[in-house]
XYZ file of C-alpha atoms in Angstrom:
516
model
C 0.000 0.000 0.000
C 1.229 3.347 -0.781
C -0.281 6.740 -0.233
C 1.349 10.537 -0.640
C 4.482 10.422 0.842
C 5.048 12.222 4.767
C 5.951 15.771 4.670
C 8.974 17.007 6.005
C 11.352 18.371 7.147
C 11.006 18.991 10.855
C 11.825 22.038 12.801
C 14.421 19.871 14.488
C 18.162 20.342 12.882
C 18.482 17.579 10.554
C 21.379 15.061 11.376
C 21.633 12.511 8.743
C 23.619 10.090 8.105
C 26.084 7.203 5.975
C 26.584 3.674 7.093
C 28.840 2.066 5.183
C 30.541 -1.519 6.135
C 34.412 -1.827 5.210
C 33.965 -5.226 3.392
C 36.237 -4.245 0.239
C 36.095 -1.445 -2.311
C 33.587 0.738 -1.403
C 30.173 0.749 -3.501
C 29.143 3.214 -5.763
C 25.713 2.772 -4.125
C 27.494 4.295 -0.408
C 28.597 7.450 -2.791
C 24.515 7.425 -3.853
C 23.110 7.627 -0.285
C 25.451 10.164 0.705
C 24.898 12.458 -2.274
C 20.994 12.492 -1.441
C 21.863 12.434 2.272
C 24.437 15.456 2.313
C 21.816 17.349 -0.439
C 18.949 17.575 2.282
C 21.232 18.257 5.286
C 22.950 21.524 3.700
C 19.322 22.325 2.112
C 18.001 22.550 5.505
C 21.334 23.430 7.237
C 22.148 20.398 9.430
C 25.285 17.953 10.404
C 26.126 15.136 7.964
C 27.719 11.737 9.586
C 30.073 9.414 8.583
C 29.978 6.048 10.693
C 32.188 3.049 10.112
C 29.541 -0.136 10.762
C 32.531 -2.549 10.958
C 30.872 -5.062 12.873
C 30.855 -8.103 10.157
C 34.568 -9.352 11.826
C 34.578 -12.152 9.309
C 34.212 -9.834 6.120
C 36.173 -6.792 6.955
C 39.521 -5.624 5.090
C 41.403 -2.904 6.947
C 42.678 -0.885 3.629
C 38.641 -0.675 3.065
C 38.100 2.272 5.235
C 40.961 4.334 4.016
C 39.156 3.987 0.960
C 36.089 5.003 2.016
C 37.551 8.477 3.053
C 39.429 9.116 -0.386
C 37.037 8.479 -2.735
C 33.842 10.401 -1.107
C 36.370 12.701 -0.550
C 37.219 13.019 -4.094
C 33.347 13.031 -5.057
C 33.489 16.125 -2.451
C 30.772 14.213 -0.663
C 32.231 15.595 2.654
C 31.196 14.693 6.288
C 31.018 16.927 9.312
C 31.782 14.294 11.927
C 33.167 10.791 11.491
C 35.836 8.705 12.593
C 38.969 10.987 10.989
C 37.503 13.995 11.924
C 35.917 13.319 15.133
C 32.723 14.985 16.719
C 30.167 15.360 19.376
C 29.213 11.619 19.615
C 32.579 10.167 18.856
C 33.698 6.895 18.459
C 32.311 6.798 15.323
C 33.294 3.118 14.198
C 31.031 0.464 15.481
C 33.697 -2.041 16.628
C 34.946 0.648 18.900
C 30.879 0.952 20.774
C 30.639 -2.033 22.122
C 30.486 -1.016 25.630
C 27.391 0.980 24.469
C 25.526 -1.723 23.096
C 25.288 -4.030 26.211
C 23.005 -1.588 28.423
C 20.120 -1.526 25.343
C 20.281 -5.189 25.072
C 19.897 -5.647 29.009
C 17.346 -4.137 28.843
C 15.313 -5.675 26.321
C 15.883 -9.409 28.031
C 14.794 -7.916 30.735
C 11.626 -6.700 29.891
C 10.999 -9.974 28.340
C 11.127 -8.122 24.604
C 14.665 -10.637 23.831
C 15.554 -13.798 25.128
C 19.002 -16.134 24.736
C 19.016 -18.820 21.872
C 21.585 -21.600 22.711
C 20.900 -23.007 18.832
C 23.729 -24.453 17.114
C 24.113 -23.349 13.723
C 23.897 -26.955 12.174
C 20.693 -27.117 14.121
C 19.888 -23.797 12.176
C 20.952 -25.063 8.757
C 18.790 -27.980 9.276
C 15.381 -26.190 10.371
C 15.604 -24.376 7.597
C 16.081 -27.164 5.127
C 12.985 -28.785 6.810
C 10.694 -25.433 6.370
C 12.051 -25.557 2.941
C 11.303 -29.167 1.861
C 7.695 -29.037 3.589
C 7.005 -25.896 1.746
C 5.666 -24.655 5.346
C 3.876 -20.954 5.396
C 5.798 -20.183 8.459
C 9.138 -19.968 8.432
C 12.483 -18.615 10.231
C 13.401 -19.442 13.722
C 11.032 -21.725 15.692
C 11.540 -20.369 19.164
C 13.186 -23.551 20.334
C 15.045 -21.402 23.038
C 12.215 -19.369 24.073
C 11.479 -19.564 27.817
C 13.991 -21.806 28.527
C 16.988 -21.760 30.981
C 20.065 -22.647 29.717
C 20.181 -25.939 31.766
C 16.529 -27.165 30.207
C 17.605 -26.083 26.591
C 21.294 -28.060 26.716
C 19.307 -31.547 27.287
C 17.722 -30.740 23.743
C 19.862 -31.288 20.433
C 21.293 -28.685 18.404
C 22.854 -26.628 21.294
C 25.474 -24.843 21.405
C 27.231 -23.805 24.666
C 27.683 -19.424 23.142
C 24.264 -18.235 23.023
C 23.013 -15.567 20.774
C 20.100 -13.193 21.842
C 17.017 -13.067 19.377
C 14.159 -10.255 19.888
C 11.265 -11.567 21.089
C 8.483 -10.289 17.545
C 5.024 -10.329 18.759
C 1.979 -11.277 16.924
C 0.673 -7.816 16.653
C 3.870 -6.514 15.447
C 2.604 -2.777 13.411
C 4.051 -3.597 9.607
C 3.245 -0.138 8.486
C 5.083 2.767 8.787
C 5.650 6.441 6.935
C 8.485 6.998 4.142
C 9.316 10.305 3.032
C 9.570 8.972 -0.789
C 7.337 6.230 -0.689
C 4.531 7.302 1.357
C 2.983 4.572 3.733
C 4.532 1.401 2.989
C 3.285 -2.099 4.437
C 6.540 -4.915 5.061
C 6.243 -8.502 5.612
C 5.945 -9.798 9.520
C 9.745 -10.330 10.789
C 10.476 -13.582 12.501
C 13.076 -13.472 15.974
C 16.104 -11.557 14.728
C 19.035 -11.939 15.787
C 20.281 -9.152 17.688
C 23.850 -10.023 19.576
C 25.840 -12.729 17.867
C 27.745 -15.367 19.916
C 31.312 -13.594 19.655
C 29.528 -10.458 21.465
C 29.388 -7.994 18.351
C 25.685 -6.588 17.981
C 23.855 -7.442 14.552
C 23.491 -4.498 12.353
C 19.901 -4.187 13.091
C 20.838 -4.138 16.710
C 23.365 -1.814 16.292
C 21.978 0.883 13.765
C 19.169 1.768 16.264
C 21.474 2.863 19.303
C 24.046 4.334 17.035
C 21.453 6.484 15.338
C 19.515 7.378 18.657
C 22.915 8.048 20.805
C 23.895 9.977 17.664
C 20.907 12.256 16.830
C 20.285 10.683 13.483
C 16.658 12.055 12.430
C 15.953 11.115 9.307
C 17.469 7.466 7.707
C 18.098 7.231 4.356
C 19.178 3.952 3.169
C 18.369 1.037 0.000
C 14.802 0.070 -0.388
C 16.066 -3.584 0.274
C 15.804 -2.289 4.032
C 12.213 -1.957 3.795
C 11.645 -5.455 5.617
C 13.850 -4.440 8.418
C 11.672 -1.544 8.965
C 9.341 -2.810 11.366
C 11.654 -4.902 13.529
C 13.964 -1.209 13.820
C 10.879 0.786 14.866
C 10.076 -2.135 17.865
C 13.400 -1.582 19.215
C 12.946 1.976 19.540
C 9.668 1.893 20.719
C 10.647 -1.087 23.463
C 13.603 1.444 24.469
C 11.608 4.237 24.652
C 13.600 5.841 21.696
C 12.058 9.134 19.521
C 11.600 7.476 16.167
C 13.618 8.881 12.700
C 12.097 9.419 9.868
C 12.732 7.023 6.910
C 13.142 7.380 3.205
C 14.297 3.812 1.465
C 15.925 4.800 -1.799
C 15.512 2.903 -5.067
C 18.211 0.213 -5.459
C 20.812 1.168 -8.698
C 20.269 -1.550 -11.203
C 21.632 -2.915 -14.533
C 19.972 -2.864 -17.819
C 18.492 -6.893 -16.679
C 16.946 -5.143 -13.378
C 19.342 -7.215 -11.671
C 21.114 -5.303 -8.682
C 24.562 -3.531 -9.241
C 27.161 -5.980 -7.814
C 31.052 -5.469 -6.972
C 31.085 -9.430 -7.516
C 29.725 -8.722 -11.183
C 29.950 -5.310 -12.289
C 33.198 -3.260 -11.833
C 31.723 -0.379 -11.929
C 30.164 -1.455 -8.584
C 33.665 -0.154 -7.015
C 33.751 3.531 -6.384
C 37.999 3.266 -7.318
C 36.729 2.340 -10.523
C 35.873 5.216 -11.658
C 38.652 7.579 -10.867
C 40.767 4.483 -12.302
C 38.720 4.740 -15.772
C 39.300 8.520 -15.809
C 35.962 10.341 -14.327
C 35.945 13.656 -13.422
C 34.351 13.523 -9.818
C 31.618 16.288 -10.288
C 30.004 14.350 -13.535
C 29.980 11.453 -11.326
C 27.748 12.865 -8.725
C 25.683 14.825 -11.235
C 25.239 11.198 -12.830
C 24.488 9.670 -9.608
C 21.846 12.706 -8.356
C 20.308 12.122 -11.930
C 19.784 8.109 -10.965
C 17.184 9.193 -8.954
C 15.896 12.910 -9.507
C 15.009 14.627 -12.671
C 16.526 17.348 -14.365
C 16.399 20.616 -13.398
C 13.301 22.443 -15.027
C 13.919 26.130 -16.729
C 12.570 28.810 -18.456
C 14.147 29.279 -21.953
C 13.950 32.614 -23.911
C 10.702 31.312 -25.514
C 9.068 31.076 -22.298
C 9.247 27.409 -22.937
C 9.720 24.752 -20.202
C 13.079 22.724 -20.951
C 15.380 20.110 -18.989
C 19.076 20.645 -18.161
C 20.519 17.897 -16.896
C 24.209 19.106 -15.771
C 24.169 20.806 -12.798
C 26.137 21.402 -9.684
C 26.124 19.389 -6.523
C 24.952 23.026 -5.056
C 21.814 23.061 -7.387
C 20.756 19.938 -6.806
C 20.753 20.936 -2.557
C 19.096 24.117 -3.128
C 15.898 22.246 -5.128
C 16.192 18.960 -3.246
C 12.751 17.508 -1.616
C 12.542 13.780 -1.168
C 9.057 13.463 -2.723
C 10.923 14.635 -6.112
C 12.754 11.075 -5.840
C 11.811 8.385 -8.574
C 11.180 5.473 -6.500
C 11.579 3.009 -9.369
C 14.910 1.549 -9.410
C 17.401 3.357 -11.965
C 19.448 1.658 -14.578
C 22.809 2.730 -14.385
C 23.441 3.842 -18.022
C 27.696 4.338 -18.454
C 26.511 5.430 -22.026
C 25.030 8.498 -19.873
C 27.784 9.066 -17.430
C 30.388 8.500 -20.660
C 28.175 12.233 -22.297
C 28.331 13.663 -19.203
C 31.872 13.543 -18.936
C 32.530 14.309 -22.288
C 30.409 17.713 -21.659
C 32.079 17.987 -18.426
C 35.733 17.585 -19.614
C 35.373 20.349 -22.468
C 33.558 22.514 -20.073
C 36.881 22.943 -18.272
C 39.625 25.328 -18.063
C 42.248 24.413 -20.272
C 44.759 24.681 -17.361
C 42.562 22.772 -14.767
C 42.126 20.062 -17.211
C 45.595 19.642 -17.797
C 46.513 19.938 -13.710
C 43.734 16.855 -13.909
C 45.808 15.023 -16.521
C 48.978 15.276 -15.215
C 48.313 12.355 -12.643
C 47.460 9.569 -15.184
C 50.194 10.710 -17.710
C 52.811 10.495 -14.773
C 51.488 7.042 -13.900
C 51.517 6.092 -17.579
C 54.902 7.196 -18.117
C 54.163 9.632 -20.394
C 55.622 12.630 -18.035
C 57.854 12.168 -15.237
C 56.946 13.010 -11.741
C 58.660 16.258 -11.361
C 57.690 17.096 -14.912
C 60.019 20.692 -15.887
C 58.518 23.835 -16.986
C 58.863 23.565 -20.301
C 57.111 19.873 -20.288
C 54.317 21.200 -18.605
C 53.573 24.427 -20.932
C 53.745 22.212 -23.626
C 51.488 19.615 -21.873
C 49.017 22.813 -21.485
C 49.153 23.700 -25.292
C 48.536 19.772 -26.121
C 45.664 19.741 -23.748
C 43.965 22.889 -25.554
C 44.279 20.939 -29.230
C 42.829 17.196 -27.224
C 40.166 18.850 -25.106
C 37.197 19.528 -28.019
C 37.431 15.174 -28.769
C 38.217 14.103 -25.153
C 35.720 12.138 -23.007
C 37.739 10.408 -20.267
C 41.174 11.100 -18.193
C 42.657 7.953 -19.551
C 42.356 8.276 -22.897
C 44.379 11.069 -23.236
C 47.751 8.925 -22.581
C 48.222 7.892 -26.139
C 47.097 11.178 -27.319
C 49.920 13.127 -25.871
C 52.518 10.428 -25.354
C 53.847 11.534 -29.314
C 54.808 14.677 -27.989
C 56.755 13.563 -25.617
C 58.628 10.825 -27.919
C 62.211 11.622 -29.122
C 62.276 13.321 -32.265
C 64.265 10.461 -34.440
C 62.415 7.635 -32.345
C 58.943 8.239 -32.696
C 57.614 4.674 -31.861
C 54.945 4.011 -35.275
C 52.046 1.820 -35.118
C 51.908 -1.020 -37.400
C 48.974 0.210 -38.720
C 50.026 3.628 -39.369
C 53.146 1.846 -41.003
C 51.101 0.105 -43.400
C 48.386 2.417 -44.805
C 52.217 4.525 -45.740
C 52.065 4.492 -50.021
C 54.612 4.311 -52.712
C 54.495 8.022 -52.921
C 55.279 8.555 -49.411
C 59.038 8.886 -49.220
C 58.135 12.264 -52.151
C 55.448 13.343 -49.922
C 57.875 13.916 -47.058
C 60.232 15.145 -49.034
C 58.625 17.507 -50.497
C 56.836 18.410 -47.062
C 60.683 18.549 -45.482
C 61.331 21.349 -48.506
C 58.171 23.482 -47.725
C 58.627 23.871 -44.382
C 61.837 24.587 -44.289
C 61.051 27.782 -45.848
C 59.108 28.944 -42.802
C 61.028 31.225 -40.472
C 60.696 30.917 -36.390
C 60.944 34.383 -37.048
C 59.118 37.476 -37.104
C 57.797 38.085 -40.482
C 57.918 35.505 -42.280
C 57.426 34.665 -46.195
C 53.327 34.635 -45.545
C 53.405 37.609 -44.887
C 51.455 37.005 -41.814
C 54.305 38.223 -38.994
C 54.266 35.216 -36.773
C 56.024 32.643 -37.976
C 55.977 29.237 -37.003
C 51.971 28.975 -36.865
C 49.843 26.552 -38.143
C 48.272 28.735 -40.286
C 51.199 29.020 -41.875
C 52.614 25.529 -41.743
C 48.772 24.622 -43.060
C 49.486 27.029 -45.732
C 53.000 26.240 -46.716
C 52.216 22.100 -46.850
C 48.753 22.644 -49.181
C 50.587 24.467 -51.575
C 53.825 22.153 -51.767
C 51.425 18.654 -51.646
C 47.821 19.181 -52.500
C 48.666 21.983 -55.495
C 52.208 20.847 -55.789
C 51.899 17.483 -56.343
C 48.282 17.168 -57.068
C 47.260 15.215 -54.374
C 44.198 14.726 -52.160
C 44.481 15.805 -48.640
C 43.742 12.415 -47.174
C 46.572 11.034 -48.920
C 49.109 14.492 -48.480
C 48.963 14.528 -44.772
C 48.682 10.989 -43.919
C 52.600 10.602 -44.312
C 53.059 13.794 -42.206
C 50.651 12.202 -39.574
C 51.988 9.107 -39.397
C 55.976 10.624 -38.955
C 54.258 13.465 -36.342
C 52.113 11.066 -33.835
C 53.079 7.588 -34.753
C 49.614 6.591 -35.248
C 46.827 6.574 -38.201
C 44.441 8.850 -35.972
C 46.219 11.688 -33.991
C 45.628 15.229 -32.902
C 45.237 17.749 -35.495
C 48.259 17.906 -37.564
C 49.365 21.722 -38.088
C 48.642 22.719 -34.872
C 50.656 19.830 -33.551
C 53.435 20.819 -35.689
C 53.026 24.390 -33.831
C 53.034 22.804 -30.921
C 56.686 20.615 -31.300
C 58.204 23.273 -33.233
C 60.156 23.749 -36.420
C 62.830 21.279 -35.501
C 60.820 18.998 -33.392
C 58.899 18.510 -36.638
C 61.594 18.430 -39.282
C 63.729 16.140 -37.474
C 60.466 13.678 -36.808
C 59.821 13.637 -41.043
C 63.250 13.421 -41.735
C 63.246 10.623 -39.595
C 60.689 8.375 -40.915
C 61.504 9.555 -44.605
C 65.389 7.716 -43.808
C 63.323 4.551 -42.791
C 61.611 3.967 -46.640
């Protein structure tokens, strides 16, 4: 059942927060809560939390959390309190609360709400099976343990000498409950969860409700795939005596199946990934806002109603109101995100775009790490003639590695070798002649008072091999290209002859002219 969904905000300050578990490369999905998170709290003004659940002992990799910080950090997702920069409610990883757990679940065995369960797991495996095979309506833990004493329940089978403790779900349990997206939503009954494991550690559903109530959390924002866990969270803080939070479940990201976005299967699952494949940080998080808001509505000139959909992390807060989020589930579209940060990447200044660059042509060998003055000017100038044709970081490696190459070693693709004709070695020649007749010089034989420009050089090579020597452009420059870049499909030509220079440029023809 689903009605309008519950208004909000409150006049309290919101306090929101990000859960994630350090299990491995962090999800794309943790950098989706917190953009819709962080969007409402500096909308409205409030604190944004980042808590480490790193309860799952078995799962957890310790280089996980480090990763956590770097890449939300590089998405500018930023927190205001969290376990590197502290805060009001500090510690802010789970494994370090344990003390604070034990008080809440006193308290619910006492009040009869949770009781011990001395079950062994094979006992466990085995009920299940059973419910399974019989096809029963009822199933998930059969109370076995329930008003027993340790001593009556170790002269049954099954037991195990660590007991877990299980909440106690009543038949009356209330399945209903308010979401700010979704409106009144209706989840299945909940069977006895689970709520301290044997080795001490509180379950996540245990857990989440004292860390968000000793934390302030008032509104949680999490994957629809929580929906079931709703009701058996809003019993715990109603047994505690607990103010409730409000909750908005999120649609889950998909793939193009409608199968759920994986680390196991997808790689793009891994927020490294994308800074790996060459992102730019602020299309990511305009892609990820778009997953599950529309675009931006303006006004054109005509008076006219249109869409933008690039827009700033800052635009998206000042508009943001959870009943604007599409609760369908969102196929994540890299042909989308791919546009995006093509429009993103040209939208840049030349220099910044460049700065940006510099980090995967280091690691790619194409610049050294303490790159000289002159290397990077000339990286700035390549970046201006790449920028109109780039759409990712990484692709601009083979792009500008040619002008980096030594002059009488360009390295030459086999396939830029072999489309080379007969005529080539009287191509270069004659392309060697022409522009040696262009002075570095001011005032030069153009006319045009500048010199080595590729106006001139653009000029100098028509004349000598599409007039001179009667030949088509495609088959004039492809010589030139090839002896420039190395490679079939390169840069423009003239300017990149600008760009290397006069001798740069002679040297590099000469050079593959003495190989035919």
């Amino acid at each position: 059942m689903t009605t309008t969904p519950a208004s909000e905000p409150s006049a309290i300050t919101p306090r929101l927060r990000v859960a994630p578990s350090p299990t491995g490369d962090p999800h794309v999905g943790t950098a989706y809560m917190a953009l819709f998170n962080l969007a409402f709290v500096r909308k409205h003004g409030g604190r944004f939390v980042l808590r480490v659940e790193d309860t799952d002992r078995a799962r957890f990799r310790e280089d996980s959390e480090a990763q956590l910080f770097d890449t939300l950090d590089w998405l500018g997702l930023n927190w205001d309190e969290g376990p590197d920069v502290g805060g009001p409610y500090a510690p802010y990883r789970q494994s370090e609360r344990l003390d604070t757990y034990a008080p809440y679940i006193d308290r619910l065995i006492e009040s009869g709400h949770a009781y011990y369960c001395w079950c062994s797991s094979e006992r466990l495996k085995e009920l299940r099976a059973e419910q399974e095979r019989s096809k029963s309506p009822v199933t998930g833990y059969d109370r076995l343990c329930h008003g027993k004493t340790r001593e009556e329940r170790a002269q049954l089978p099954g037991f195990s000498e660590t007991p877990v403790v299980r909440m106690l779900i009543p038949d009356d349990v209330p399945l209903e409950f308010d979401d700010l997206i979704r409106g009144t939503l209706k989840a299945p009954r909940p069977d006895d969860q689970v709520i301290r494991k044997a080795d001490g550690f509180p379950t996540y559903h245990m857990a989440v409700v004292v860390d968000d109530h000793e934390m302030g959390i008032t509104h949680v924002v999490r994957g629809e795939e929580w929906i079931s866990s709703t009701p058996k969270h809003l019993l715990l803080y109603r047994w505690l005596g607990l103010p409730e939070p409000k909750f908005a479940h999120m649609p889950l990201l998909r793939n193009a199946n409608k199968s759920k976005i994986s680390k196991r299967k997808n790689p793009e699952a891994r927020l490294t990934w994308f800074r790996d494949e060459g992102y730019l940080p602020e299309a990511l998080v305009n892609f990820l806002a778009l997953l599950g808001y529309p675009p931006i509505i303006e006004t054109d000139d005509d008076g006219e109603r249109v869409e933008r959909e690039m827009f700033s992390f800052e635009e998206f807060s000042d508009g943001f109101e959870w009943n604007k989020v599409n609760p369908v589930g969102p196929v994540f579209d890299l042909t989308k995100l791919d546009w995006l940060n093509g429009m993103y990447v040209r939208e840049l200044p030349t220099h910044e775009l460049a700065a940006r660059l510099l980090p995967y042509l280091v690691a790619e060998g194409v610049l050294p790490e303490r790159p000289d003055l002159g290397e990077l000017g000339r990286l700035e100038a390549i970046t201006a003639l790449i920028q109109p044709r780039l759409t990712h970081l990484t692709k601009a490696g083979p792009q500008v590695a040619p002008f980096y190459a030594p002059d009488d070693a360009v390295p030459v693709a086999d396939d830029a070798r072999g489309q080379l004709k007969d005529d080539a070695p009287a191509v270069l020649d004659a392309a060697v002649t022409a522009l040696e007749g262009i002075s570095t010089e001011e005032g030069d034989i153009f006319g045009e008072g500048r010199g080595w420009t590729h106006e001139n050089i653009e000029a100098a090579l028509r004349a000598a091999l599409v007039e001179g020597l009667g030949l088509k452009p495609k088959f004039a420059f492809g010589p030139l290209r090839t002896a420039i870049s190395g490679q079939r499909v390169s840069p423009p030509l003239f300017e990149s002859m600008e760009i290397l220079g006069r001798h740069s440029t002679l040297t590099r023809l000469r050079a593959l002219r003495a190989t035919l």
